[in-house]
Amino acid sequence: MNKHSPLSSVLAEVNIANGLPNEHYVDPAIFAEERKSVLYANWSGVGFGKDVPEEGDAKPVDFLGMPLLIVRDRDGEIGVFQNTCRHRGMILVDTPRKIGGAIRCPYHSWCYSLKGELRATPHVGGPGHNTHEDVDRSDLGLVRVRSYVWRDVIFVNVDGNAPAFEDAHAALLERWKEFDQPVHHGGETSSFKLEVKTNWKLAVENYCESYHLPWVHPGLNSYSRLEDHYNIEARGHYSGQGTLVYRQLTDQDGATFEDFPGLSDKWDEGAEYIALYPNVLLGVQRDHAFAIVLEPVDQENTVEHIELYYAKSIEDTPQHDGLRASNAQLWKTVFEEDVFVVEGMQKGRHGVLFDGGRFSPAMDGPTHNFHHWVATQIENGRAD
Amino acid sequence: MDKSKLDHLLLEAHARDDHDALIRYYTLAADEREAARDTDAACFYLTHAFVFALESGAPEADTLNARLAAHGRAHRLDFSD
Ligand code: FES
Ligand SMILES: [Fe+2]
């Protein structure tokens, strides 16, 4: 029945495990399987609240081929809908725009409210007749996709079967509860995206380990030594790395960003970088944070959407515009330094004799934790 | 306004995607047909005026919907929020 290799060697403990086999990085059939069992079955990131800042803002997104529409309604709430008309299945909104009143389908003009209710069905009963007894508006609202916004990241659970977000991610919500406060996007310079020729999982794997820091980011490591880092592993949920020597960026006058209020002293020099499975990478520091949504395009291509956030809005702190730009440049350099690695690992996985590789039992726990989780999702999907 | 002039204005409004003009001219067309007691044509135009008002959040949506509902051609919608 199962034509793919069993994943028992991935599910073994880190000291003896192998990584996921090549086919999990290069085979379109496995990519399709991941779409269903990994990305649609869990809470995946698809965008950011800052992309729909005002009431009526609507932004279409393609999530692994599925057309979604992110909308901010008149109550300021973000909703995610399938971007497909309930009549003949036309795409409703094809470019980001402001909805003044209702979402009108461009085909036969059925209209939906920003909460997805079907409001008008023009001529449905014949010309000038806008009702028909067999067309029940209350059954034909837009299909709402389960969504949750945390740290400005818009998460969706497409299949609707994952535990509630607060339950699925209770451990991380607890771990970072001191950071559970508003974040302010740093504006245009704080937003960038990288198109990378790699499978999305390799971006996760590279993000959550510190083993490569002294080799790939020698600049970063001059003030952040390997031994000042610790592994973060929560089996079945998330993994990443923490540092004990976070230093604030200062400008030429010695000014720094303002801190997030109320943090304990653990965060004076502490910072954590966590991959929230499947595809969201988060970082928290005393004075800024970032969020990365990995958009899996196909098995060999990923877009990394990177956004930086601060404790204070850009309107309230214009004096920090320069500092924000330098900080963004600094991170951009770091993320760009990682591109050759994630692309190189992707190329390496076309080596048909590669066995998934081995892990450093001391250093690669967070990476293995992710492989273990992915393998578990895949096996769960195969068992259904 | 004569029919061909109105048709022309409507086509121009469509080409500009000018919702205010679409609402205004479709309403005019509906008024004219209603005065002529041609309910089907009036409701056809009212429907168009209504849809563009609804889409753009124009206040006319409420009264246009009420007119259609009065003819039994639409459900009365709530515009209170
Ligand atoms: S397909 Fe949307 S109204 Fe017909
Ligand atoms: Fe890196």
CSV table of C-alpha atoms and ligand atoms in Angstrom, one decimal:
chain,number,residue,atom,x,y,z
A,1,MET,CA,0.0,0.0,0.0
A,2,ASN,CA,2.6,2.5,1.1
A,3,LYS,CA,5.1,2.9,-1.7
A,4,HIS,CA,7.3,5.3,0.2
A,5,SER,CA,10.1,4.4,2.6
A,6,PRO,CA,8.9,4.0,6.2
A,7,LEU,CA,9.9,6.8,8.5
A,8,SER,CA,11.0,4.7,11.5
A,9,SER,CA,14.6,5.8,11.2
A,10,VAL,CA,13.5,9.5,11.4
A,11,LEU,CA,11.4,8.7,14.4
A,12,ALA,CA,14.3,7.2,16.3
A,13,GLU,CA,16.1,9.2,18.9
A,14,VAL,CA,18.5,11.9,17.7
A,15,ASN,CA,21.7,10.1,18.4
A,16,ILE,CA,20.8,7.3,16.0
A,17,ALA,CA,18.2,8.8,13.7
A,18,ASN,CA,18.4,9.7,10.1
A,19,GLY,CA,16.9,12.8,8.6
A,20,LEU,CA,13.9,12.7,6.3
A,21,PRO,CA,14.7,10.9,3.1
A,22,ASN,CA,15.5,12.8,-0.2
A,23,GLU,CA,12.0,12.2,-1.6
A,24,HIS,CA,10.6,14.5,1.1
A,25,TYR,CA,12.5,17.3,-0.5
A,26,VAL,CA,12.4,16.6,-4.2
A,27,ASP,CA,9.3,14.5,-5.0
A,28,PRO,CA,6.1,16.3,-6.0
A,29,ALA,CA,4.0,13.4,-4.8
A,30,ILE,CA,5.4,13.8,-1.2
A,31,PHE,CA,5.0,17.6,-1.5
A,32,ALA,CA,1.3,17.0,-2.3
A,33,GLU,CA,1.1,14.6,0.7
A,34,GLU,CA,2.7,17.3,2.9
A,35,ARG,CA,0.2,19.8,1.7
A,36,LYS,CA,-2.6,17.8,3.1
A,37,SER,CA,-1.0,16.1,6.1
A,38,VAL,CA,1.4,18.8,7.3
A,39,LEU,CA,0.4,22.2,6.1
A,40,TYR,CA,-3.4,22.0,5.8
A,41,ALA,CA,-3.8,19.7,8.9
A,42,ASN,CA,-2.0,22.1,11.3
A,43,TRP,CA,-1.8,25.9,12.0
A,44,SER,CA,0.2,27.3,9.1
A,45,GLY,CA,1.1,31.0,8.6
A,46,VAL,CA,-0.3,32.6,5.4
A,47,GLY,CA,0.3,36.3,6.0
A,48,PHE,CA,0.4,39.2,8.4
A,49,GLY,CA,-2.1,41.5,10.0
A,50,LYS,CA,-0.1,44.5,8.8
A,51,ASP,CA,-1.0,43.6,5.2
A,52,VAL,CA,-4.6,44.4,5.9
A,53,PRO,CA,-4.2,47.4,8.3
A,54,GLU,CA,-7.6,49.0,7.8
A,55,GLU,CA,-11.2,48.0,7.8
A,56,GLY,CA,-12.3,46.7,4.4
A,57,ASP,CA,-8.7,45.8,3.3
A,58,ALA,CA,-8.7,42.5,1.4
A,59,LYS,CA,-5.7,40.6,0.3
A,60,PRO,CA,-5.8,37.4,-1.8
A,61,VAL,CA,-3.1,34.8,-1.1
A,62,ASP,CA,-2.3,31.6,-2.8
A,63,PHE,CA,-1.7,28.9,-0.2
A,64,LEU,CA,-0.2,25.9,-1.9
A,65,GLY,CA,-2.5,26.4,-4.8
A,66,MET,CA,-5.6,27.1,-2.6
A,67,PRO,CA,-6.9,30.7,-3.2
A,68,LEU,CA,-7.5,32.4,0.2
A,69,LEU,CA,-8.8,35.9,0.9
A,70,ILE,CA,-7.7,37.7,4.0
A,71,VAL,CA,-10.2,40.4,5.1
A,72,ARG,CA,-10.3,42.9,7.9
A,73,ASP,CA,-14.0,43.5,8.7
A,74,ARG,CA,-15.8,46.5,10.1
A,75,ASP,CA,-15.1,45.3,13.7
A,76,GLY,CA,-11.4,45.3,12.9
A,77,GLU,CA,-11.3,41.5,13.0
A,78,ILE,CA,-9.3,39.5,10.5
A,79,GLY,CA,-11.1,36.7,8.7
A,80,VAL,CA,-9.8,34.3,6.1
A,81,PHE,CA,-12.2,32.9,3.4
A,82,GLN,CA,-11.8,30.6,0.5
A,83,ASN,CA,-11.6,33.1,-2.3
A,84,THR,CA,-14.1,31.3,-4.4
A,85,CYS,CA,-17.6,32.4,-5.2
A,86,ARG,CA,-20.4,30.1,-4.1
A,87,HIS,CA,-22.2,30.4,-7.4
A,88,ARG,CA,-20.0,29.2,-10.2
A,89,GLY,CA,-16.7,29.2,-8.4
A,90,MET,CA,-15.2,32.4,-9.8
A,91,ILE,CA,-12.2,33.9,-8.0
A,92,LEU,CA,-13.6,36.8,-6.0
A,93,VAL,CA,-10.7,39.2,-5.4
A,94,ASP,CA,-7.6,38.9,-7.5
A,95,THR,CA,-5.5,41.8,-6.3
A,96,PRO,CA,-5.2,43.5,-2.8
A,97,ARG,CA,-7.8,46.2,-2.5
A,98,LYS,CA,-10.1,48.1,-0.2
A,99,ILE,CA,-13.7,46.8,-0.1
A,100,GLY,CA,-16.0,49.8,0.4
A,101,GLY,CA,-19.2,47.9,1.2
A,102,ALA,CA,-19.4,44.3,-0.1
A,103,ILE,CA,-17.3,41.8,-2.0
A,104,ARG,CA,-18.9,41.6,-5.4
A,105,CYS,CA,-18.1,38.7,-7.6
A,106,PRO,CA,-17.0,40.0,-11.0
A,107,TYR,CA,-18.9,37.3,-12.8
A,108,HIS,CA,-22.6,37.5,-11.9
A,109,SER,CA,-22.3,40.0,-9.1
A,110,TRP,CA,-23.3,37.9,-6.1
A,111,CYS,CA,-22.2,40.1,-3.2
A,112,TYR,CA,-20.8,39.0,0.2
A,113,SER,CA,-20.3,41.0,3.4
A,114,LEU,CA,-16.8,41.3,4.9
A,115,LYS,CA,-17.9,38.6,7.4
A,116,GLY,CA,-18.7,36.3,4.4
A,117,GLU,CA,-22.5,36.4,4.4
A,118,LEU,CA,-24.1,36.3,1.0
A,119,ARG,CA,-26.0,39.6,0.8
A,120,ALA,CA,-27.2,39.8,-2.8
A,121,THR,CA,-28.0,37.4,-5.6
A,122,PRO,CA,-28.9,39.7,-8.5
A,123,HIS,CA,-31.3,38.2,-11.1
A,124,VAL,CA,-31.1,34.8,-9.4
A,125,GLY,CA,-34.8,34.3,-10.0
A,126,GLY,CA,-34.7,35.8,-13.5
A,127,PRO,CA,-34.1,39.4,-14.6
A,128,GLY,CA,-35.0,41.8,-11.8
A,129,HIS,CA,-35.9,39.0,-9.5
A,130,ASN,CA,-33.2,38.8,-6.8
A,131,THR,CA,-34.4,35.8,-4.8
A,132,HIS,CA,-35.4,32.3,-5.6
A,133,GLU,CA,-37.0,29.9,-3.1
A,134,ASP,CA,-34.4,27.2,-3.7
A,135,VAL,CA,-31.4,29.5,-3.2
A,136,ASP,CA,-31.0,30.0,0.5
A,137,ARG,CA,-28.7,32.9,1.2
A,138,SER,CA,-27.9,31.6,4.7
A,139,ASP,CA,-26.4,28.4,3.3
A,140,LEU,CA,-24.3,30.1,0.7
A,141,GLY,CA,-21.9,32.4,2.6
A,142,LEU,CA,-18.2,32.3,1.8
A,143,VAL,CA,-16.4,29.3,3.1
A,144,ARG,CA,-14.6,30.5,6.2
A,145,VAL,CA,-11.2,29.0,6.9
A,146,ARG,CA,-10.3,28.6,10.5
A,147,SER,CA,-7.8,31.4,11.4
A,148,TYR,CA,-6.0,32.9,14.4
A,149,VAL,CA,-3.8,35.9,14.6
A,150,TRP,CA,-0.8,35.8,17.0
A,151,ARG,CA,2.1,38.2,17.0
A,152,ASP,CA,0.6,39.7,13.8
A,153,VAL,CA,1.0,36.4,12.0
A,154,ILE,CA,-2.2,35.1,10.4
A,155,PHE,CA,-2.4,31.3,10.9
A,156,VAL,CA,-4.9,29.0,9.2
A,157,ASN,CA,-6.0,25.5,9.7
A,158,VAL,CA,-7.5,24.5,6.4
A,159,ASP,CA,-8.8,21.1,7.2
A,160,GLY,CA,-10.5,22.4,10.4
A,161,ASN,CA,-9.3,19.4,12.5
A,162,ALA,CA,-6.4,20.8,14.4
A,163,PRO,CA,-6.9,21.5,18.1
A,164,ALA,CA,-7.7,25.2,18.9
A,165,PHE,CA,-4.6,27.4,18.3
A,166,GLU,CA,-4.4,28.2,22.0
A,167,ASP,CA,-4.4,24.5,22.8
A,168,ALA,CA,-2.1,23.4,20.0
A,169,HIS,CA,0.4,26.1,21.0
A,170,ALA,CA,-0.2,26.4,24.7
A,171,ALA,CA,3.4,25.6,25.5
A,172,LEU,CA,4.8,28.4,23.4
A,173,LEU,CA,2.1,30.9,24.5
A,174,GLU,CA,3.1,30.1,28.1
A,175,ARG,CA,6.9,30.3,27.4
A,176,TRP,CA,6.6,33.7,25.7
A,177,LYS,CA,3.7,35.1,27.8
A,178,GLU,CA,5.8,38.1,28.7
A,179,PHE,CA,5.8,39.0,25.1
A,180,ASP,CA,2.1,38.7,24.7
A,181,GLN,CA,1.6,42.4,24.0
A,182,PRO,CA,1.1,44.6,20.9
A,183,VAL,CA,3.8,44.6,18.3
A,184,HIS,CA,4.2,47.4,15.9
A,185,HIS,CA,5.5,46.8,12.4
A,186,GLY,CA,8.6,48.8,11.5
A,187,GLY,CA,7.3,50.0,8.1
A,188,GLU,CA,8.6,49.6,4.6
A,189,THR,CA,12.2,49.0,5.4
A,190,SER,CA,11.2,46.3,7.9
A,191,SER,CA,9.6,44.1,5.3
A,192,PHE,CA,11.5,42.0,2.9
A,193,LYS,CA,11.1,38.7,1.1
A,194,LEU,CA,13.6,36.2,-0.2
A,195,GLU,CA,12.8,33.8,-3.0
A,196,VAL,CA,14.9,30.7,-2.3
A,197,LYS,CA,15.5,27.6,-4.4
A,198,THR,CA,14.9,25.2,-1.5
A,199,ASN,CA,12.3,23.1,0.0
A,200,TRP,CA,10.5,25.0,2.8
A,201,LYS,CA,11.6,22.5,5.4
A,202,LEU,CA,15.2,23.2,4.9
A,203,ALA,CA,14.5,26.9,5.8
A,204,VAL,CA,12.9,25.7,9.1
A,205,GLU,CA,15.8,23.3,9.8
A,206,ASN,CA,18.5,25.9,9.2
A,207,TYR,CA,16.6,28.5,11.3
A,208,CYS,CA,16.3,26.4,14.4
A,209,GLU,CA,19.9,25.4,14.9
A,210,SER,CA,22.9,27.4,16.1
A,211,TYR,CA,25.5,24.8,15.0
A,212,HIS,CA,26.1,26.7,11.8
A,213,LEU,CA,26.5,30.2,13.4
A,214,PRO,CA,30.3,30.4,13.6
A,215,TRP,CA,30.7,29.1,10.1
A,216,VAL,CA,27.9,30.9,8.2
A,217,HIS,CA,27.5,34.0,10.2
A,218,PRO,CA,31.0,34.8,11.5
A,219,GLY,CA,30.0,38.4,12.0
A,220,LEU,CA,27.1,37.6,14.2
A,221,ASN,CA,29.1,35.1,16.1
A,222,SER,CA,31.8,37.6,17.0
A,223,TYR,CA,29.4,38.8,19.7
A,224,SER,CA,27.4,35.7,20.0
A,225,ARG,CA,29.6,32.7,20.7
A,226,LEU,CA,28.3,29.1,20.2
A,227,GLU,CA,28.5,28.3,23.9
A,228,ASP,CA,26.2,31.3,24.7
A,229,HIS,CA,23.4,29.5,22.8
A,230,TYR,CA,21.0,26.8,24.0
A,231,ASN,CA,18.7,24.4,22.2
A,232,ILE,CA,15.0,24.7,22.5
A,233,GLU,CA,13.0,21.6,21.9
A,234,ALA,CA,9.4,20.8,22.6
A,235,ARG,CA,8.6,17.5,21.1
A,236,GLY,CA,5.6,17.7,18.8
A,237,HIS,CA,5.3,21.5,18.9
A,238,TYR,CA,8.3,23.7,18.2
A,239,SER,CA,12.1,24.0,18.4
A,240,GLY,CA,14.8,26.6,18.0
A,241,GLN,CA,17.6,28.2,19.8
A,242,GLY,CA,18.1,30.8,22.5
A,243,THR,CA,21.0,33.2,23.2
A,244,LEU,CA,22.3,34.5,26.5
A,245,VAL,CA,24.2,37.4,25.1
A,246,TYR,CA,21.7,39.5,23.1
A,247,ARG,CA,23.1,43.0,22.6
A,248,GLN,CA,20.9,45.9,21.7
A,249,LEU,CA,21.7,47.8,18.5
A,250,THR,CA,22.8,51.4,19.2
A,251,ASP,CA,23.1,54.3,16.8
A,252,GLN,CA,25.9,56.8,16.7
A,253,ASP,CA,24.4,58.7,19.6
A,254,GLY,CA,24.1,55.6,21.7
A,255,ALA,CA,20.3,55.5,21.3
A,256,THR,CA,18.5,52.1,21.4
A,257,PHE,CA,15.0,51.0,20.6
A,258,GLU,CA,12.5,51.1,23.5
A,259,ASP,CA,12.0,47.8,25.3
A,260,PHE,CA,8.7,45.9,25.3
A,261,PRO,CA,7.3,46.9,28.7
A,262,GLY,CA,7.3,44.6,31.7
A,263,LEU,CA,9.9,42.0,30.7
A,264,SER,CA,11.8,40.1,33.4
A,265,ASP,CA,15.6,40.4,33.6
A,266,LYS,CA,15.9,37.0,31.8
A,267,TRP,CA,15.4,39.0,28.6
A,268,ASP,CA,18.0,41.7,29.4
A,269,GLU,CA,20.5,39.7,27.4
A,270,GLY,CA,18.3,36.8,26.4
A,271,ALA,CA,16.6,36.2,23.1
A,272,GLU,CA,14.9,33.3,21.5
A,273,TYR,CA,14.4,32.1,18.0
A,274,ILE,CA,11.7,29.5,17.5
A,275,ALA,CA,10.2,27.6,14.6
A,276,LEU,CA,6.5,27.2,15.2
A,277,TYR,CA,5.6,24.2,13.1
A,278,PRO,CA,5.0,23.9,10.3
A,279,ASN,CA,6.1,27.1,8.6
A,280,VAL,CA,6.4,30.1,10.9
A,281,LEU,CA,9.8,31.3,12.3
A,282,LEU,CA,9.6,33.8,15.2
A,283,GLY,CA,12.2,35.7,17.1
A,284,VAL,CA,11.8,37.7,20.3
A,285,GLN,CA,14.2,40.1,21.9
A,286,ARG,CA,13.8,42.8,24.5
A,287,ASP,CA,13.4,45.6,21.9
A,288,HIS,CA,12.3,44.1,18.7
A,289,ALA,CA,10.8,40.9,17.3
A,290,PHE,CA,10.4,39.3,13.9
A,291,ALA,CA,8.2,36.9,12.2
A,292,ILE,CA,8.9,34.9,9.0
A,293,VAL,CA,6.2,33.1,7.1
A,294,LEU,CA,7.6,30.4,4.7
A,295,GLU,CA,5.5,30.1,1.6
A,296,PRO,CA,6.1,26.7,0.1
A,297,VAL,CA,5.8,27.3,-3.6
A,298,ASP,CA,6.7,23.8,-4.7
A,299,GLN,CA,9.0,21.1,-3.5
A,300,GLU,CA,12.1,23.0,-4.7
A,301,ASN,CA,11.0,26.7,-4.1
A,302,THR,CA,10.1,28.7,-1.1
A,303,VAL,CA,9.4,32.4,-0.5
A,304,GLU,CA,10.5,33.7,2.9
A,305,HIS,CA,8.3,36.7,4.0
A,306,ILE,CA,10.2,38.5,6.7
A,307,GLU,CA,8.8,41.2,8.9
A,308,LEU,CA,10.3,43.2,11.8
A,309,TYR,CA,8.3,44.5,14.7
A,310,TYR,CA,8.9,47.0,17.6
A,311,ALA,CA,7.5,47.9,20.9
A,312,LYS,CA,6.6,51.4,19.7
A,313,SER,CA,5.0,52.4,16.4
A,314,ILE,CA,6.9,54.3,13.7
A,315,GLU,CA,4.5,57.3,14.2
A,316,ASP,CA,5.5,57.5,17.8
A,317,THR,CA,9.2,57.1,17.3
A,318,PRO,CA,10.3,58.8,14.1
A,319,GLN,CA,13.7,59.4,15.8
A,320,HIS,CA,14.4,55.7,15.4
A,321,ASP,CA,13.8,55.5,11.6
A,322,GLY,CA,17.6,55.3,11.0
A,323,LEU,CA,18.1,52.7,13.7
A,324,ARG,CA,15.2,50.6,12.2
A,325,ALA,CA,16.7,50.8,8.8
A,326,SER,CA,20.1,49.6,10.1
A,327,ASN,CA,18.5,46.8,12.1
A,328,ALA,CA,16.6,45.6,9.1
A,329,GLN,CA,19.9,45.7,7.1
A,330,LEU,CA,21.6,43.7,9.8
A,331,TRP,CA,18.9,41.0,9.7
A,332,LYS,CA,18.7,41.0,6.0
A,333,THR,CA,22.4,40.2,5.8
A,334,VAL,CA,22.0,37.4,8.3
A,335,PHE,CA,19.1,35.9,6.3
A,336,GLU,CA,20.9,36.3,3.0
A,337,GLU,CA,24.0,34.5,4.4
A,338,ASP,CA,21.7,31.5,5.0
A,339,VAL,CA,20.5,31.4,1.3
A,340,PHE,CA,23.5,29.4,0.0
A,341,VAL,CA,23.1,26.9,2.7
A,342,VAL,CA,19.4,26.1,2.2
A,343,GLU,CA,19.9,26.1,-1.5
A,344,GLY,CA,23.0,23.9,-1.2
A,345,MET,CA,21.2,21.4,1.0
A,346,GLN,CA,18.4,21.3,-1.6
A,347,LYS,CA,20.9,20.5,-4.3
A,348,GLY,CA,22.5,17.9,-2.1
A,349,ARG,CA,19.2,16.1,-1.8
A,350,HIS,CA,19.4,15.2,-5.5
A,351,GLY,CA,22.3,12.9,-4.6
A,352,VAL,CA,20.3,9.7,-4.8
A,353,LEU,CA,22.7,7.9,-2.5
A,354,PHE,CA,22.1,10.3,0.4
A,355,ASP,CA,20.4,8.6,3.3
A,356,GLY,CA,18.8,11.6,5.0
A,357,GLY,CA,22.0,12.3,6.9
A,358,ARG,CA,22.8,12.0,10.6
A,359,PHE,CA,22.4,14.5,13.4
A,360,SER,CA,24.9,15.8,16.0
A,361,PRO,CA,23.3,14.5,19.2
A,362,ALA,CA,24.6,17.6,21.0
A,363,MET,CA,23.8,20.3,18.4
A,364,ASP,CA,21.0,19.0,16.2
A,365,GLY,CA,18.2,18.2,18.6
A,366,PRO,CA,16.0,21.1,17.4
A,367,THR,CA,16.4,20.0,13.8
A,368,HIS,CA,15.6,16.4,14.6
A,369,ASN,CA,12.7,17.5,16.7
A,370,PHE,CA,11.3,19.1,13.5
A,371,HIS,CA,11.9,16.0,11.4
A,372,HIS,CA,10.3,13.9,14.1
A,373,TRP,CA,7.2,16.1,14.0
A,374,VAL,CA,7.0,16.2,10.2
A,375,ALA,CA,7.4,12.4,10.0
A,376,THR,CA,4.7,12.0,12.6
A,377,GLN,CA,2.3,14.2,10.6
A,378,ILE,CA,3.0,12.2,7.4
A,379,GLU,CA,2.5,8.9,9.2
A,380,ASN,CA,-0.7,10.1,10.7
A,381,GLY,CA,-1.9,11.1,7.2
A,382,ARG,CA,-1.0,7.7,5.8
A,383,ALA,CA,-2.8,6.0,8.6
A,384,ASP,CA,-6.1,7.8,7.9
B,1,MET,CA,-33.3,62.0,-20.5
B,2,ASP,CA,-33.7,60.0,-23.7
B,3,LYS,CA,-32.9,56.3,-23.6
B,4,SER,CA,-29.9,56.4,-25.9
B,5,LYS,CA,-28.3,59.3,-24.0
B,6,LEU,CA,-28.7,57.3,-20.7
B,7,ASP,CA,-27.4,54.1,-22.3
B,8,HIS,CA,-24.3,56.0,-23.4
B,9,LEU,CA,-23.8,57.5,-19.9
B,10,LEU,CA,-24.1,54.1,-18.4
B,11,LEU,CA,-21.6,52.6,-20.7
B,12,GLU,CA,-19.2,55.4,-19.9
B,13,ALA,CA,-19.7,54.9,-16.2
B,14,HIS,CA,-19.0,51.2,-16.6
B,15,ALA,CA,-15.8,51.9,-18.6
B,16,ARG,CA,-14.6,54.2,-15.8
B,17,ASP,CA,-15.9,51.8,-13.1
B,18,ASP,CA,-17.5,54.9,-11.6
B,19,HIS,CA,-19.8,53.6,-8.9
B,20,ASP,CA,-21.4,56.9,-8.0
B,21,ALA,CA,-22.4,57.4,-11.7
B,22,LEU,CA,-23.5,53.8,-12.1
B,23,ILE,CA,-25.8,54.1,-9.0
B,24,ARG,CA,-27.2,57.4,-10.3
B,25,TYR,CA,-27.9,56.4,-13.9
B,26,TYR,CA,-29.3,53.0,-13.1
B,27,THR,CA,-31.5,54.6,-10.6
B,28,LEU,CA,-32.6,57.1,-13.2
B,29,ALA,CA,-33.3,54.3,-15.6
B,30,ALA,CA,-35.3,52.5,-13.0
B,31,ASP,CA,-37.3,55.7,-12.1
B,32,GLU,CA,-38.2,56.2,-15.7
B,33,ARG,CA,-39.4,52.5,-16.2
B,34,GLU,CA,-41.3,52.7,-12.9
B,35,ALA,CA,-43.2,55.8,-14.0
B,36,ALA,CA,-44.1,53.8,-17.1
B,37,ARG,CA,-45.3,51.0,-14.9
B,38,ASP,CA,-42.8,48.6,-16.4
B,39,THR,CA,-42.0,46.8,-13.2
B,40,ASP,CA,-39.7,44.1,-14.6
B,41,ALA,CA,-37.5,46.6,-16.4
B,42,ALA,CA,-37.6,49.0,-13.3
B,43,CYS,CA,-36.5,46.1,-11.0
B,44,PHE,CA,-33.8,45.1,-13.5
B,45,TYR,CA,-32.3,48.6,-13.3
B,46,LEU,CA,-32.9,48.9,-9.5
B,47,THR,CA,-31.0,45.7,-9.1
B,48,HIS,CA,-28.0,47.1,-10.8
B,49,ALA,CA,-28.1,50.4,-8.9
B,50,PHE,CA,-28.5,48.4,-5.7
B,51,VAL,CA,-25.5,46.0,-6.4
B,52,PHE,CA,-23.1,48.9,-7.1
B,53,ALA,CA,-24.4,50.8,-4.0
B,54,LEU,CA,-23.9,47.7,-1.9
B,55,GLU,CA,-20.5,47.0,-3.3
B,56,SER,CA,-19.2,50.5,-2.6
B,57,GLY,CA,-21.0,50.9,0.7
B,58,ALA,CA,-23.0,53.9,-0.6
B,59,PRO,CA,-26.0,54.9,1.6
B,60,GLU,CA,-28.4,54.5,-1.3
B,61,ALA,CA,-28.1,50.7,-0.9
B,62,ASP,CA,-30.7,50.8,1.9
B,63,THR,CA,-33.5,52.6,-0.1
B,64,LEU,CA,-32.7,50.7,-3.3
B,65,ASN,CA,-33.0,47.4,-1.4
B,66,ALA,CA,-36.3,48.7,0.1
B,67,ARG,CA,-37.7,49.5,-3.3
B,68,LEU,CA,-36.8,46.0,-4.6
B,69,ALA,CA,-38.3,44.4,-1.5
B,70,ALA,CA,-41.5,46.5,-1.9
B,71,HIS,CA,-41.8,44.9,-5.3
B,72,GLY,CA,-41.2,41.4,-3.8
B,73,ARG,CA,-37.9,41.3,-5.8
B,74,ALA,CA,-35.4,41.1,-2.9
B,75,HIS,CA,-35.2,40.2,0.8
B,76,ARG,CA,-35.1,43.3,3.0
B,77,LEU,CA,-31.5,43.6,4.3
B,78,ASP,CA,-30.4,45.1,7.5
B,79,PHE,CA,-28.0,48.0,7.0
B,80,SER,CA,-27.8,49.0,10.7
B,81,ASP,CA,-24.1,48.0,11.1
C,1,FES,S1,-19.6,32.9,-10.2
C,1,FES,FE1,-19.8,34.5,-8.7
C,1,FES,S2,-21.7,35.4,-9.1
C,1,FES,FE2,-21.5,33.8,-10.6
C,2,FE,FE,21.6,31.2,9.9
